[in-house]
Coordinates of N, CA and C in Angstrom, one line a residue:
M1366 N 0.9 -1.2 0.0 CA 0.0 0.0 0.0 C 0.9 1.2 0.0
T1367 N 0.6 2.2 -0.9 CA 1.3 3.4 -0.9 C 0.5 4.6 -0.5
E1368 N 1.0 5.6 0.1 CA 0.4 6.7 0.5 C 0.0 7.6 -0.8
A1369 N -1.1 8.1 -0.9 CA -1.4 9.0 -2.0 C -0.9 10.4 -1.8
W1370 N -0.7 11.1 -2.8 CA -0.3 12.5 -2.7 C -1.5 13.2 -2.1
D1371 N -1.2 14.2 -1.2 CA -2.2 15.2 -0.7 C -2.5 16.0 -1.9
A1372 N -3.8 16.2 -2.3 CA -4.2 16.9 -3.5 C -3.6 18.3 -3.6
A1373 N -3.6 19.0 -2.5 CA -3.0 20.4 -2.5 C -1.5 20.4 -2.8
E1374 N -0.8 19.4 -2.2 CA 0.6 19.3 -2.5 C 0.9 19.0 -4.0
L1375 N 0.1 18.2 -4.6 CA 0.3 17.8 -6.0 C -0.1 18.9 -6.9
R1376 N -1.1 19.8 -6.5 CA -1.3 20.9 -7.3 C -0.2 21.9 -7.2
R1377 N 0.4 22.1 -6.0 CA 1.5 23.0 -5.9 C 2.7 22.6 -6.7
I1378 N 3.0 21.3 -6.7 CA 4.1 20.8 -7.4 C 3.9 20.9 -9.0
D1379 N 2.7 20.5 -9.4 CA 2.4 20.6 -10.8 C 2.3 22.1 -11.3
A1380 N 2.1 23.1 -10.5 CA 1.9 24.5 -10.8 C 3.2 25.1 -11.3
V1381 N 4.3 24.5 -11.0 CA 5.6 25.0 -11.4 C 6.2 24.2 -12.5
D1382 N 7.1 24.8 -13.2 CA 7.7 24.0 -14.4 C 8.7 23.0 -14.1
E1383 N 9.5 23.3 -13.0 CA 10.6 22.5 -12.7 C 10.6 21.8 -11.3
L1384 N 11.2 20.6 -11.3 CA 11.3 19.9 -10.0 C 12.6 19.6 -9.7
E1385 N 13.1 19.6 -8.5 CA 14.5 19.2 -8.1 C 14.3 17.7 -7.6
I1386 N 15.1 16.9 -8.2 CA 15.0 15.5 -7.9 C 16.4 14.9 -7.5
A1387 N 16.4 14.1 -6.4 CA 17.7 13.5 -6.0 C 17.3 12.0 -5.6
S1388 N 18.2 11.2 -5.9 CA 18.0 9.7 -5.5 C 18.8 9.5 -4.2
R1389 N 18.3 8.6 -3.4 CA 18.9 8.2 -2.2 C 20.1 7.2 -2.4
R1390 N 21.2 7.5 -1.9 CA 22.4 6.6 -2.1 C 22.2 5.4 -1.1
P1391 N 23.0 4.3 -1.3 CA 22.8 3.2 -0.4 C 23.2 3.6 1.1
D1392 N 24.0 4.6 1.4 CA 24.4 5.0 2.6 C 23.3 6.0 3.3
G1393 N 22.3 6.2 2.5 CA 21.2 7.1 3.0 C 21.3 8.6 2.6
S1394 N 22.6 8.9 2.1 CA 22.6 10.3 1.7 C 21.9 10.5 0.3
L1395 N 21.7 11.8 0.0 CA 21.1 12.1 -1.3 C 22.1 12.5 -2.4
S1396 N 21.9 12.0 -3.6 CA 22.7 12.4 -4.7 C 22.4 14.0 -4.9
P1397 N 23.2 14.7 -5.7 CA 23.0 16.1 -6.0 C 21.7 16.2 -6.7
D1398 N 21.0 17.3 -6.5 CA 19.7 17.6 -7.1 C 19.9 17.8 -8.7
V1399 N 18.9 17.3 -9.4 CA 18.9 17.5 -10.9 C 17.5 18.3 -11.0
T1400 N 17.6 19.2 -12.0 CA 16.4 20.0 -12.3 C 15.8 19.4 -13.5
I1401 N 14.4 18.9 -13.4 CA 13.7 18.3 -14.5 C 12.3 18.8 -14.6
W1402 N 11.6 18.5 -15.7 CA 10.3 18.7 -15.8 C 9.5 17.6 -15.1
M1403 N 8.2 17.8 -14.8 CA 7.3 16.8 -14.2 C 5.9 17.0 -14.5
V1404 N 5.1 16.1 -14.4 CA 3.6 16.3 -14.6 C 2.9 15.5 -13.6
A1405 N 1.6 16.0 -13.4 CA 0.6 15.2 -12.6 C -0.4 14.7 -13.5
A1406 N -0.7 13.4 -13.4 CA -1.7 12.8 -14.3 C -2.4 11.8 -13.5
G1407 N -3.7 11.8 -13.4 CA -4.5 10.8 -12.8 C -4.3 10.8 -11.2
G1408 N -4.0 11.9 -10.6 CA -3.7 12.0 -9.2 C -2.4 11.5 -8.8
A1409 N -1.5 11.3 -9.8 CA 0.0 10.8 -9.6 C 0.9 11.8 -10.2
L1410 N 2.1 11.7 -9.7 CA 3.3 12.4 -10.2 C 4.2 11.7 -11.0
F1411 N 4.5 12.2 -12.2 CA 5.5 11.4 -13.0 C 6.6 12.2 -13.5
V1412 N 7.8 11.7 -13.7 CA 9.0 12.3 -14.3 C 9.5 11.4 -15.4
R1413 N 10.1 12.0 -16.4 CA 10.7 11.3 -17.5 C 12.0 11.9 -17.8
S1414 N 12.8 11.0 -18.3 CA 14.1 11.4 -18.9 C 13.9 11.6 -20.4
A1415 N 14.3 12.9 -20.7 CA 14.1 13.3 -22.2 C 15.2 12.6 -23.0
Y1416 N 16.3 12.0 -22.3 CA 17.3 11.4 -23.0 C 17.3 9.9 -22.8
G1417 N 16.1 9.3 -22.4 CA 16.0 7.9 -22.3 C 16.6 7.2 -21.1
V1418 N 16.6 5.9 -21.0 CA 16.9 5.2 -19.8 C 18.5 5.3 -19.5
E1419 N 19.3 5.8 -20.4 CA 20.7 5.9 -20.1 C 21.1 7.2 -19.4
N1420 N 20.2 8.1 -19.2 CA 20.5 9.3 -18.5 C 20.8 9.0 -17.0
G1421 N 21.8 9.7 -16.4 CA 22.2 9.4 -15.1 C 21.2 9.5 -14.0
W1422 N 20.5 10.6 -14.0 CA 19.6 10.8 -12.9 C 18.5 9.7 -12.9
Y1423 N 18.1 9.4 -14.2 CA 17.1 8.4 -14.3 C 17.6 7.0 -13.8
R1424 N 18.8 6.6 -14.3 CA 19.4 5.3 -13.9 C 19.5 5.2 -12.3
R1425 N 19.9 6.3 -11.7 CA 20.1 6.3 -10.2 C 18.7 6.2 -9.6
A1426 N 17.8 6.9 -10.0 CA 16.4 6.9 -9.4 C 15.8 5.5 -9.6
A1427 N 15.9 5.0 -10.8 CA 15.3 3.7 -11.1 C 15.8 2.6 -10.3
R1428 N 17.2 2.6 -10.2 CA 17.9 1.6 -9.5 C 17.7 1.6 -8.0
R1429 N 17.8 2.8 -7.4 CA 17.6 3.0 -6.0 C 16.2 3.0 -5.4
G1430 N 15.3 3.5 -6.3 CA 13.9 3.4 -5.9 C 13.5 4.5 -4.8
A1431 N 14.4 5.3 -4.4 CA 13.9 6.2 -3.3 C 14.8 7.5 -3.5
G1432 N 14.2 8.6 -3.0 CA 14.8 9.9 -3.0 C 14.1 11.0 -2.5
R1433 N 14.2 12.1 -3.0 CA 13.5 13.4 -2.5 C 13.3 14.3 -3.7
V1434 N 12.1 14.9 -3.6 CA 11.8 15.9 -4.7 C 11.3 17.2 -4.0
S1435 N 11.7 18.3 -4.7 CA 11.2 19.6 -4.3 C 10.7 20.5 -5.4
A1436 N 9.5 21.0 -5.2 CA 8.9 21.9 -6.2 C 7.7 22.6 -5.6
G1437 N 7.4 23.8 -6.0 CA 6.3 24.6 -5.5 C 6.2 24.7 -4.1
G1438 N 7.4 24.7 -3.4 CA 7.4 24.8 -1.9 C 7.1 23.6 -1.2
V1439 N 7.0 22.5 -1.9 CA 6.8 21.1 -1.3 C 8.1 20.4 -1.4
T1440 N 8.6 19.8 -0.4 CA 9.7 18.9 -0.3 C 9.4 17.6 0.3
R1441 N 9.5 16.5 -0.4 CA 9.1 15.3 0.2 C 10.0 14.1 -0.1
D1442 N 10.2 13.2 0.8 CA 10.9 12.0 0.5 C 9.9 11.2 -0.4
V1443 N 10.4 10.5 -1.3 CA 9.5 9.7 -2.2 C 10.1 8.4 -2.7
A1444 N 9.3 7.6 -3.3 CA 9.7 6.3 -3.8 C 9.5 6.5 -5.4
F1445 N 10.4 5.9 -6.1 CA 10.4 5.8 -7.6 C 10.0 4.4 -8.0
A1446 N 9.1 4.3 -9.0 CA 8.7 3.0 -9.6 C 8.4 3.2 -11.1
P1447 N 8.7 2.2 -11.9 CA 8.4 2.4 -13.4 C 6.9 2.7 -13.5
A1448 N 6.6 3.5 -14.3 CA 5.1 3.8 -14.7 C 4.6 2.8 -15.5
G1449 N 3.3 2.5 -15.3 CA 2.7 1.4 -16.0 C 2.4 1.7 -17.5
E1450 N 2.2 0.9 -18.3 CA 1.9 1.0 -19.7 C 0.6 1.9 -19.9
S1451 N -0.3 1.6 -19.0 CA -1.7 2.3 -19.1 C -1.5 3.7 -18.7
D1452 N -0.4 4.1 -18.1 CA -0.2 5.6 -17.7 C 0.4 6.5 -18.8
Q1453 N 1.0 5.8 -19.9 CA 1.7 6.5 -20.8 C 1.0 7.6 -21.6
D1454 N -0.2 7.3 -22.1 CA -1.0 8.3 -22.8 C -1.3 9.5 -22.0
A1455 N -1.8 9.3 -20.8 CA -2.1 10.4 -19.9 C -0.9 11.2 -19.6
V1456 N 0.3 10.6 -19.4 CA 1.5 11.3 -19.1 C 1.9 12.1 -20.4
D1457 N 1.8 11.6 -21.5 CA 2.1 12.3 -22.8 C 1.2 13.5 -22.9
A1458 N -0.1 13.4 -22.7 CA -1.1 14.5 -22.8 C -0.8 15.5 -21.7
A1459 N -0.4 15.1 -20.5 CA 0.0 16.1 -19.4 C 1.2 16.9 -19.9
Y1460 N 2.2 16.3 -20.5 CA 3.4 17.0 -20.8 C 3.0 17.9 -22.0
R1461 N 2.2 17.5 -22.9 CA 1.9 18.4 -24.0 C 1.1 19.6 -23.5
A1462 N 0.1 19.4 -22.6 CA -0.7 20.4 -22.1 C 0.1 21.4 -21.3
K1463 N 1.0 20.9 -20.5 CA 1.8 21.8 -19.5 C 2.9 22.5 -20.3
Y1464 N 3.5 21.9 -21.2 CA 4.8 22.5 -21.7 C 4.7 22.8 -23.3
G1465 N 3.7 22.2 -24.0 CA 3.7 22.2 -25.3 C 3.6 23.6 -26.1
A1466 N 2.7 24.5 -25.5 CA 2.5 25.8 -26.1 C 3.8 26.7 -25.9
R1467 N 4.5 26.5 -24.7 CA 5.6 27.5 -24.5 C 7.0 26.8 -25.0
Y1468 N 7.0 25.5 -25.1 CA 8.3 24.9 -25.5 C 8.1 23.9 -26.6
P1469 N 7.5 24.2 -27.7 CA 7.0 23.3 -28.8 C 8.3 22.5 -29.3
S1470 N 9.5 23.1 -29.4 CA 10.6 22.5 -30.0 C 11.2 21.5 -29.0
I1471 N 10.8 21.6 -27.7 CA 11.5 20.7 -26.7 C 10.5 19.6 -26.3
V1472 N 9.2 19.8 -26.2 CA 8.3 18.9 -25.6 C 8.3 17.6 -26.3
G1473 N 8.6 17.6 -27.7 CA 8.7 16.3 -28.4 C 9.6 15.4 -27.7
S1474 N 10.7 15.9 -27.1 CA 11.7 14.9 -26.5 C 11.2 14.2 -25.3
V1475 N 10.1 14.7 -24.7 CA 9.5 14.0 -23.5 C 8.3 13.2 -23.8
V1476 N 7.8 13.2 -25.1 CA 6.8 12.4 -25.4 C 7.1 11.3 -26.5
S1477 N 8.4 11.1 -26.6 CA 8.9 10.2 -27.5 C 8.8 8.7 -26.9
A1478 N 9.1 7.7 -27.8 CA 9.0 6.4 -27.3 C 10.2 6.1 -26.3
A1479 N 11.4 6.7 -26.6 CA 12.5 6.5 -25.7 C 12.2 7.1 -24.3
S1480 N 11.5 8.3 -24.2 CA 11.1 8.9 -23.0 C 10.0 8.1 -22.3
Q1481 N 9.2 7.5 -23.0 CA 8.1 6.7 -22.4 C 8.8 5.6 -21.6
A1482 N 9.8 5.0 -22.2 CA 10.4 3.8 -21.5 C 11.1 4.4 -20.3
A1483 N 11.4 5.6 -20.2 CA 12.1 6.2 -18.9 C 11.2 7.0 -18.2
T1484 N 10.0 6.5 -17.9 CA 8.9 7.2 -17.1 C 8.8 6.6 -15.7
L1485 N 9.0 7.4 -14.7 CA 8.8 6.9 -13.3 C 7.7 7.6 -12.7
R1486 N 7.0 6.7 -11.9 CA 5.9 7.3 -11.0 C 6.6 7.7 -9.7
V1487 N 6.2 8.9 -9.1 CA 6.9 9.4 -7.9 C 5.8 9.4 -6.9
T1488 N 6.0 8.7 -5.8 CA 5.0 8.6 -4.7 C 5.6 8.8 -3.4
P1489 N 4.9 9.3 -2.4 CA 5.3 9.3 -1.1 C 5.7 7.9 -0.7
P1490 N 6.6 7.6 0.1 CA 7.1 6.2 0.4 C 6.0 5.4 1.0
E1491 N 6.2 4.1 0.9 CA 5.2 3.1 1.5 C 5.0 3.4 3.0
L1492 N 3.8 3.3 3.4 CA 3.5 3.3 4.8 C 4.2 2.1 5.5
R1493 N 4.8 2.4 6.6 CA 5.5 1.3 7.4 C 4.8 1.0 8.6
F1494 N 4.4 -0.2 8.9 CA 3.7 -0.6 10.1 C 4.7 -1.5 10.9
S1495 N 4.9 -1.2 12.2 CA 5.8 -2.1 13.0 C 4.9 -3.0 13.8
A1496 N 4.3 -3.8 13.1 CA 3.4 -4.8 13.8 C 3.5 -6.2 13.0
R1497 N 3.2 -7.2 13.7 CA 3.1 -8.6 13.0 C 2.0 -9.3 13.4
C1498 N 1.6 -10.3 12.6 CA 0.5 -11.1 13.0 C 1.1 -12.5 13.4
E1499 N 0.5 -12.9 14.6 CA 1.0 -14.2 15.1 C -0.2 -15.1 15.3
V1500 N 0.0 -16.4 15.0 CA -1.0 -17.4 15.2 C -0.5 -18.4 16.2
T1501 N -1.3 -18.5 17.3 CA -1.0 -19.4 18.3 C -1.9 -20.6 18.3
S1502 N -1.5 -21.7 18.8 CA -2.3 -23.0 18.7 C -3.6 -22.7 19.2
G1503 N -4.6 -23.2 18.3 CA -6.1 -23.1 18.7 C -6.7 -21.8 18.9
R1504 N -5.9 -20.7 18.5 CA -6.5 -19.3 18.6 C -6.5 -18.6 17.3
K1505 N -7.3 -17.6 17.3 CA -7.3 -16.7 16.0 C -6.1 -15.9 15.9
P1506 N -5.6 -15.5 14.7 CA -4.4 -14.7 14.5 C -4.7 -13.4 15.3
Q1507 N -3.6 -12.9 15.9 CA -3.6 -11.7 16.6 C -2.6 -10.8 16.2
L1508 N -2.9 -9.4 16.1 CA -1.9 -8.5 15.7 C -1.1 -8.1 17.0
V1509 N 0.2 -8.1 16.7 CA 1.2 -7.8 17.9 C 1.9 -6.5 17.5
S1510 N 1.8 -5.5 18.4 CA 2.4 -4.2 18.2 C 3.9 -4.4 18.5
R1511 N 4.7 -3.4 18.1 CA 6.2 -3.3 18.4 C 6.5 -3.7 19.8
G1512 N 5.7 -3.2 20.8 CA 6.0 -3.4 22.1 C 5.7 -4.7 22.7
G1513 N 5.0 -5.6 21.8 CA 4.8 -6.9 22.2 C 3.4 -7.2 22.8
R1514 N 2.6 -6.0 22.9 CA 1.3 -6.2 23.4 C 0.4 -6.7 22.4
T1515 N -0.6 -7.5 22.7 CA -1.5 -8.0 21.7 C -2.7 -7.1 21.6
T1516 N -3.0 -6.7 20.4 CA -4.2 -5.8 20.1 C -5.2 -6.7 19.3
R1517 N -6.4 -6.2 19.3 CA -7.4 -6.8 18.5 C -7.9 -5.9 17.4

């Protein structure tokens, strides 16, 4: 289960042209920010590499799966995951609507087949629950909190 974007945050992010994106290194530190375009589509946030899957920031974000984004006064830790095939048309349309009139010579690079292959869905990180379910002999499963107390 992933946390959905707060609608107000997503509007603030999508209202600006550029997003600062950094992936999280294995030691937990962040790579340097890279400034890129982004769009909101279907209540989700998407980023694409205009230079395809070989672009450095894209490779790091896709491989590491976590990082931080900042735009529109919103800074959030996020998870990166490949966008679904079903998202591509909506993402293309969002890029054309947001950037096409002002940057017609550039927007084609982010709606190309190579860029579609380099599309990431950006979401707040998964909710983490520190509980486990235990089954004891002859009893119903019980949820056990971090402190070891049984809850129902």
